[in-house]
Short mmCIF file of C-alpha atoms in Angstrom, two decimals:
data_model
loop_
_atom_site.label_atom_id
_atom_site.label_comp_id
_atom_site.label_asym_id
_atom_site.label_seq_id
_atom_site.Cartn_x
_atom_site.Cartn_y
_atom_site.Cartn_z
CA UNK A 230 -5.04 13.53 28.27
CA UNK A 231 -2.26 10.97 28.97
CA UNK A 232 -1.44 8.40 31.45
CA UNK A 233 -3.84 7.29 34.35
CA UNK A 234 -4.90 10.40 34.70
CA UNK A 235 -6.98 9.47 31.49
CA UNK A 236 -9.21 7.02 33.53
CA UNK A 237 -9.44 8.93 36.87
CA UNK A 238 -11.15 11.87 34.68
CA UNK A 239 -13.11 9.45 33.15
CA UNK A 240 -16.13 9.51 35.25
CA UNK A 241 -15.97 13.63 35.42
CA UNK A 242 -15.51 13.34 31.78
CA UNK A 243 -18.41 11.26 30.72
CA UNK A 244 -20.84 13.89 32.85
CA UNK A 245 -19.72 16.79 31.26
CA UNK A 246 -20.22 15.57 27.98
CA UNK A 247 -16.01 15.76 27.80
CA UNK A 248 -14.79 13.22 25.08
CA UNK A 249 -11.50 13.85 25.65
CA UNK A 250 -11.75 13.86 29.32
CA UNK A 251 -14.04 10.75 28.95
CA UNK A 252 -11.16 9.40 26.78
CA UNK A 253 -13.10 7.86 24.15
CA UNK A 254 -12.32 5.95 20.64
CA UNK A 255 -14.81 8.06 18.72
CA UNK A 256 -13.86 12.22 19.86
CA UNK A 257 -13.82 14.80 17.27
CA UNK A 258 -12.88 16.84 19.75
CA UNK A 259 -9.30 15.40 19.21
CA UNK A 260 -9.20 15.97 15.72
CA UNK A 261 -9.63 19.49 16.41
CA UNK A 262 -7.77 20.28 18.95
CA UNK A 263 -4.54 18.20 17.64
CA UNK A 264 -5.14 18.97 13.92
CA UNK A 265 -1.61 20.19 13.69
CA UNK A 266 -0.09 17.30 15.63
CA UNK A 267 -1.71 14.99 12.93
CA UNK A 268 -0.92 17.09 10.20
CA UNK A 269 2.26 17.43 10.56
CA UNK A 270 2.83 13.41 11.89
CA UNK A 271 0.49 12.56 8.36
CA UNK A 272 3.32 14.64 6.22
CA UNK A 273 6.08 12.48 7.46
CA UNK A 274 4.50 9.58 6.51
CA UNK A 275 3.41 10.51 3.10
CA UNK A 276 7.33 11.79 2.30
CA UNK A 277 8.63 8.59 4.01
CA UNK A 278 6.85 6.10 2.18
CA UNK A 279 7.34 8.55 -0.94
CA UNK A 280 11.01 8.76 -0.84
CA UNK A 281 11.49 4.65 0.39
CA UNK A 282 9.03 3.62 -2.96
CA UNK A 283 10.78 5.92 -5.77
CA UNK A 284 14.21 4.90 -3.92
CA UNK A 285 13.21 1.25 -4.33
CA UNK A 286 11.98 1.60 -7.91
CA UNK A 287 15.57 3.15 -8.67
CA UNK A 288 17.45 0.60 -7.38
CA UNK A 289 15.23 -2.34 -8.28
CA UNK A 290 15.04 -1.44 -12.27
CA UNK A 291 19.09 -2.12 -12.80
CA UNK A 292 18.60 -5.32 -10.61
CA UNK A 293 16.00 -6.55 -12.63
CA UNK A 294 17.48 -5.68 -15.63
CA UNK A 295 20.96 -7.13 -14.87
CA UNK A 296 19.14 -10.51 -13.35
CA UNK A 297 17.42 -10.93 -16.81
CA UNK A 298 20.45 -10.16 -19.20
CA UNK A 299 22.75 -12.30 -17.16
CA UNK A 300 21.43 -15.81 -15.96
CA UNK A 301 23.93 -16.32 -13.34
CA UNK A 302 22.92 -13.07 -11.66
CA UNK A 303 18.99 -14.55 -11.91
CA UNK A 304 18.93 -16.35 -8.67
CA UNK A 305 21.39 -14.52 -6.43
CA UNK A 306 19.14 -11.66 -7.35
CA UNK A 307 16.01 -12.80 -6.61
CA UNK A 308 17.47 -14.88 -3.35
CA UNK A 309 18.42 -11.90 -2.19
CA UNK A 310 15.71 -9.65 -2.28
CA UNK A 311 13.54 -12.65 -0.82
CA UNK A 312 15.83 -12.69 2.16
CA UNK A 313 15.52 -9.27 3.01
CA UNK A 314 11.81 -9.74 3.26
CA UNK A 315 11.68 -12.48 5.80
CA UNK A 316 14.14 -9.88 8.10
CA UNK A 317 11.17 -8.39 10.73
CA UNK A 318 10.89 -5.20 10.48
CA UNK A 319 12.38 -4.80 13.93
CA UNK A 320 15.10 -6.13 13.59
CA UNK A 321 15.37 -4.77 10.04
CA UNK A 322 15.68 -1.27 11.66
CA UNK A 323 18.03 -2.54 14.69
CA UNK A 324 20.80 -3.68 12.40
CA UNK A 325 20.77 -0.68 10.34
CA UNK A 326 21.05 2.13 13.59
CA UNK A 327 25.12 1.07 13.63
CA UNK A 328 25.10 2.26 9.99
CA UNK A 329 22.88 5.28 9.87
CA UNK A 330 21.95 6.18 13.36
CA UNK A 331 18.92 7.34 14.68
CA UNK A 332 17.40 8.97 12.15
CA UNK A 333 14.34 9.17 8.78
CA UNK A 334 17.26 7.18 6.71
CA UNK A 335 17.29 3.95 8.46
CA UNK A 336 12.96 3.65 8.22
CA UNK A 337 14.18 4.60 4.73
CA UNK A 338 16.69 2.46 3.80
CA UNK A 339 14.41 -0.33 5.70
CA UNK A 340 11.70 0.25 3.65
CA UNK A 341 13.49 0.25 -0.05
CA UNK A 342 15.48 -2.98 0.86
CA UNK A 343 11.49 -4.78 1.85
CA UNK A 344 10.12 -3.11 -1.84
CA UNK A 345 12.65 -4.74 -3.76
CA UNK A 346 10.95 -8.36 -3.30
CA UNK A 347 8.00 -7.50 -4.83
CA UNK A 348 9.40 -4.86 -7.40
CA UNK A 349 12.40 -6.96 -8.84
CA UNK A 350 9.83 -9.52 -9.44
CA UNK A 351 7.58 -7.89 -10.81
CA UNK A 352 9.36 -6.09 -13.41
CA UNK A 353 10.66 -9.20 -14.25
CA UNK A 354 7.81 -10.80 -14.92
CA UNK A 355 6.48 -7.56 -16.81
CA UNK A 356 9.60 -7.72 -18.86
CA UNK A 357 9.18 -11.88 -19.83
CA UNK A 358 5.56 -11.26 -20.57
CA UNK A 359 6.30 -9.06 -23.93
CA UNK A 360 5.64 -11.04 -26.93
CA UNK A 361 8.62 -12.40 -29.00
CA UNK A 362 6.71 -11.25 -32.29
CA UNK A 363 6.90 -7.30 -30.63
CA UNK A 364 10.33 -7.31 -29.76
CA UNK A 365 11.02 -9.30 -33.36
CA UNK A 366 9.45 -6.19 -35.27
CA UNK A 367 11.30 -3.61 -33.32
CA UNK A 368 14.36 -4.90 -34.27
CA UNK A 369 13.38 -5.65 -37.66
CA UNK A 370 12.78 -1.74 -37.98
CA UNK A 371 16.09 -1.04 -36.63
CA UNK A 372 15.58 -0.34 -32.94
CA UNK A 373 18.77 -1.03 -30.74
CA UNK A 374 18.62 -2.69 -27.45
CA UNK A 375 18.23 0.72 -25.23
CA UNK A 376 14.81 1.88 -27.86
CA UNK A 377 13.83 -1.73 -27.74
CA UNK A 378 13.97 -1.42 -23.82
CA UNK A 379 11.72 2.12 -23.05
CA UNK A 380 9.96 2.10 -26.27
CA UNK A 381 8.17 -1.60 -26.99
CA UNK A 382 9.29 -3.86 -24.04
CA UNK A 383 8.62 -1.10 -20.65
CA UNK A 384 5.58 0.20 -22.04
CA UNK A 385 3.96 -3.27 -22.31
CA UNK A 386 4.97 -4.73 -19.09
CA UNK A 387 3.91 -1.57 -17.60
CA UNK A 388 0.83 -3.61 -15.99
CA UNK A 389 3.00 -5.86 -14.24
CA UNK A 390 5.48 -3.00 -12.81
CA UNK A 391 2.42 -1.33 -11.64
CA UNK A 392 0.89 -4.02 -9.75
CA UNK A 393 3.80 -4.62 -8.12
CA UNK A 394 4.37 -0.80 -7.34
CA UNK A 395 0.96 -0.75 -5.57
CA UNK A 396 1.86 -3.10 -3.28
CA UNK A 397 5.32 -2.28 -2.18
CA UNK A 398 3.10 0.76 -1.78
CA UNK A 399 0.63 -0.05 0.85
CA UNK A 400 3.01 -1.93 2.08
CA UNK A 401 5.41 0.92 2.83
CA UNK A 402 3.00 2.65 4.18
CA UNK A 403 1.80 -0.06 6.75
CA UNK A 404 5.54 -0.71 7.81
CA UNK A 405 6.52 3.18 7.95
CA UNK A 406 4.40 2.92 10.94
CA UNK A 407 6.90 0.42 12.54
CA UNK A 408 9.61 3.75 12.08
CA UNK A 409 8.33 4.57 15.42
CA UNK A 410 10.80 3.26 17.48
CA UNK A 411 13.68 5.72 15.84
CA UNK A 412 10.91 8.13 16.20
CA UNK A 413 10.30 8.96 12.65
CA UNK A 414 7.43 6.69 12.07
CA UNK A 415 4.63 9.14 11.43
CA UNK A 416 1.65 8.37 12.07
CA UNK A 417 2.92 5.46 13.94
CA UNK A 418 4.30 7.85 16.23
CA UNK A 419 1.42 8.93 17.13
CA UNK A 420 -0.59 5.48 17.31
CA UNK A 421 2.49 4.02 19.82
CA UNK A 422 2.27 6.93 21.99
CA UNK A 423 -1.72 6.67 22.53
CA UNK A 424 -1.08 2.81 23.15
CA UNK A 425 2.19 3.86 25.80
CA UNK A 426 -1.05 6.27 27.32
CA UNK A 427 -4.32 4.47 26.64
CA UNK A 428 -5.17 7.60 24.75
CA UNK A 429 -8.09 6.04 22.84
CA UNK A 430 -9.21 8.72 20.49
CA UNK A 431 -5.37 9.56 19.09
CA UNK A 432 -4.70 5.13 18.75
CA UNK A 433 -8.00 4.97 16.44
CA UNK A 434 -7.35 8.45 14.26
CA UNK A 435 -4.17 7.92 13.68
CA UNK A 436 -5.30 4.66 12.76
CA UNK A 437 -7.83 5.45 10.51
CA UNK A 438 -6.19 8.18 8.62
CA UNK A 439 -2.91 5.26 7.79
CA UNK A 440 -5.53 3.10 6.68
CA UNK A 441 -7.09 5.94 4.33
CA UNK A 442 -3.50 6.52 3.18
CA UNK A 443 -3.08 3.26 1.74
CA UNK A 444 -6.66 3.25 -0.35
CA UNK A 445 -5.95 6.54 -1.15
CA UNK A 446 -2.24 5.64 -2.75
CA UNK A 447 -3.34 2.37 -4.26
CA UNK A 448 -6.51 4.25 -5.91
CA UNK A 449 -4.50 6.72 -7.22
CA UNK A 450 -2.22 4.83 -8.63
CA UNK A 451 -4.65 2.37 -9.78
CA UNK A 452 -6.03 5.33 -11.98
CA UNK A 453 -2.34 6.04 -12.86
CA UNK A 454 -2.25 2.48 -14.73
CA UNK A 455 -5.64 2.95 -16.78
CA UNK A 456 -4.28 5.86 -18.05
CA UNK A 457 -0.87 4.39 -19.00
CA UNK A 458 -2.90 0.75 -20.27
CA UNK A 459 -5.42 2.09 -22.69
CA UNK A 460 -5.04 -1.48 -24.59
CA UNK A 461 -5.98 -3.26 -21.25
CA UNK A 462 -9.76 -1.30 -21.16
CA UNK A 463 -9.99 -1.66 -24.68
CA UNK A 464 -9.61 -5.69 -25.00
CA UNK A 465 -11.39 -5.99 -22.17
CA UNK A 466 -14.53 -4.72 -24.16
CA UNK A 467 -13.84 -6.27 -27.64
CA UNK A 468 -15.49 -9.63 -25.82
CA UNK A 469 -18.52 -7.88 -24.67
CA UNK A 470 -19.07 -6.01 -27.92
CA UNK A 471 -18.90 -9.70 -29.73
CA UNK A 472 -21.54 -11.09 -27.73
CA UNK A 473 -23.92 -8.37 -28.26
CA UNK A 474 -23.71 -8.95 -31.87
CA UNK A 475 -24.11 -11.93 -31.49
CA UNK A 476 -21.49 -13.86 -32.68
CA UNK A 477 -20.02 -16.71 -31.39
CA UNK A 478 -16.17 -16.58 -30.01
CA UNK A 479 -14.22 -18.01 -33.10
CA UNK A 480 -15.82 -15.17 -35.28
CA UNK A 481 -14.18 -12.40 -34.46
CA UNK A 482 -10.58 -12.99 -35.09
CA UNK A 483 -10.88 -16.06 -37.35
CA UNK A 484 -9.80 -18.65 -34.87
CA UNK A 485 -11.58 -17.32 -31.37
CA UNK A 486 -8.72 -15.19 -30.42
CA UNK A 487 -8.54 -11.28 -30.26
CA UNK A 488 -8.12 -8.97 -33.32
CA UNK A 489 -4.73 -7.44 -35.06
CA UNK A 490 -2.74 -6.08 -32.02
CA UNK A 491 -3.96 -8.89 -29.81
CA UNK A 492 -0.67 -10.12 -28.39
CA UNK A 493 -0.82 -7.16 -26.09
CA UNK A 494 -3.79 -7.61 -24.67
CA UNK A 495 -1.85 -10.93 -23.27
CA UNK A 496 0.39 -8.67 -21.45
CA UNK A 497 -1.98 -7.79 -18.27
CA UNK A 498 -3.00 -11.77 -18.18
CA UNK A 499 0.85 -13.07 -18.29
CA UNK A 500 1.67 -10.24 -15.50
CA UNK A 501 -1.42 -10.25 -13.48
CA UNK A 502 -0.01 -13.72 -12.63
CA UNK A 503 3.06 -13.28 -11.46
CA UNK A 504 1.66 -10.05 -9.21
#
């Protein structure tokens, strides 16, 4: 129920056991009666913030890669994409409706051009963290700068890039909500109507189910980098297994510092940093 009538029912409500009626935070009454309305607003958001992140990762990879092959493009890079962040999302969306109207591609375009702080940066940093000595051997096998690139240098700043793509992320899916006043925000539709209406029980599940988007997305993607960073599990045990046997730190590599292959396992440290 919307609008005063909400609290003139209220009373009525509360006697007939009535949560909706009642309008109260906690009514799984709503959740079944609207399940539709909140599937259908919790699809929009997951394409949304779906679409804005890959978009972002697209067009943040050449920027990265052209501010680190070409110094003078370093800090106009990098000042850029730090600009765009301090724009409020408000007015972020306002000055792109001349451009691309009302419509999912402004929240869109919005989104990508906030994900490009954090990515840019944090590919960069991913991509300064790999070892001289690994890039060193892959050219002293005969690897040319684009097999350098994906095969040695990518795959071990992979840590880095996914740190930072869990956070543009969550973050895209806390500021989709904001897409609302273009009225493609999805659940953030939802959450400014109830507030417009006092509705109480659609403010708190819509809500609630954003907030369980963004564990759910950083979780998965969290398992995503395990799988992709065996190395990262694997130093991270070579310690434990040293002190059980009882040895002291300087015994297991010769000089305290990790075995052959070690300068990867400096990778996650280096980026873990800059993320």
């Amino acid at each position: 129920m919307y609008g005063a009538d909400a609290a003139l029912a209220g009373a009525a409500g509360k006697a007939g056991g009535d949560c909706l009626s009642a309008n109260e935070w906690i009514c799984p009454e709503y959740v079944t009666s609207r399940g539709q309305e909140l599937a259908d607003a919790t699809a929009q958001h997951v394409w949304i913030t779906v679409v804005s992140v890959v978009l972002a990762l697209l067009v943040a990879f050449p920027l990265a890669l052209a501010a680190r092959r070409w110094q003078r493009a370093y800090g106009p890079v990098l000042g850029l994409t730090t600009i765009l962040y301090t724009v409020p999302s408000l007015a972020m969306y306002a000055l792109l409706l001349p451009l691309f109207g009302v419509g999912a591609s402004v929240v869109v375009t919005g989104l990508v051009l906030y994900s490009l702080t954090v990515l840019v940066r944090n590919i960069l940093a991913g991509l300064e963290s790999v070892p001289d000595d690994a890039r060193e051997a892959a050219r002293g096998m005969g690897y040319g700068p684009g097999r350098l690139l994906f095969g040695v240098e990518l795959p071990l700043s992979l840590p880095a890039l996914m740190a930072g793509l869990r956070i543009a992320t969550v973050s895209a899916v806390a500021l989709t909500t904001v897409g609302a006043i273009v009225g493609f925000g999805g659940l953030g539709n939802l959450i400014y109507e109830g507030m417009d209406s006092f509705f109480k029980a659609q403010v708190l599940t819509a809500s609630v189910i954003c907030v369980l988007l963004a564990v759910l997305a950083d979780v998965l993607l969290l398992g995503v980098q395990r799988l992709l960073t065996p190395w990262v599990r694997a130093g991270a045990r070579k310690p434990r297994r040293g002190r059980d046997a009882g040895r002291g730190p300087g015994e297991d590599g010769g000089a305290g510092g990790p075995e052959p292959g070690g300068p990867v396992d400096t990778v996650p440290a280096a980026a873990g940093k800059e993320a």
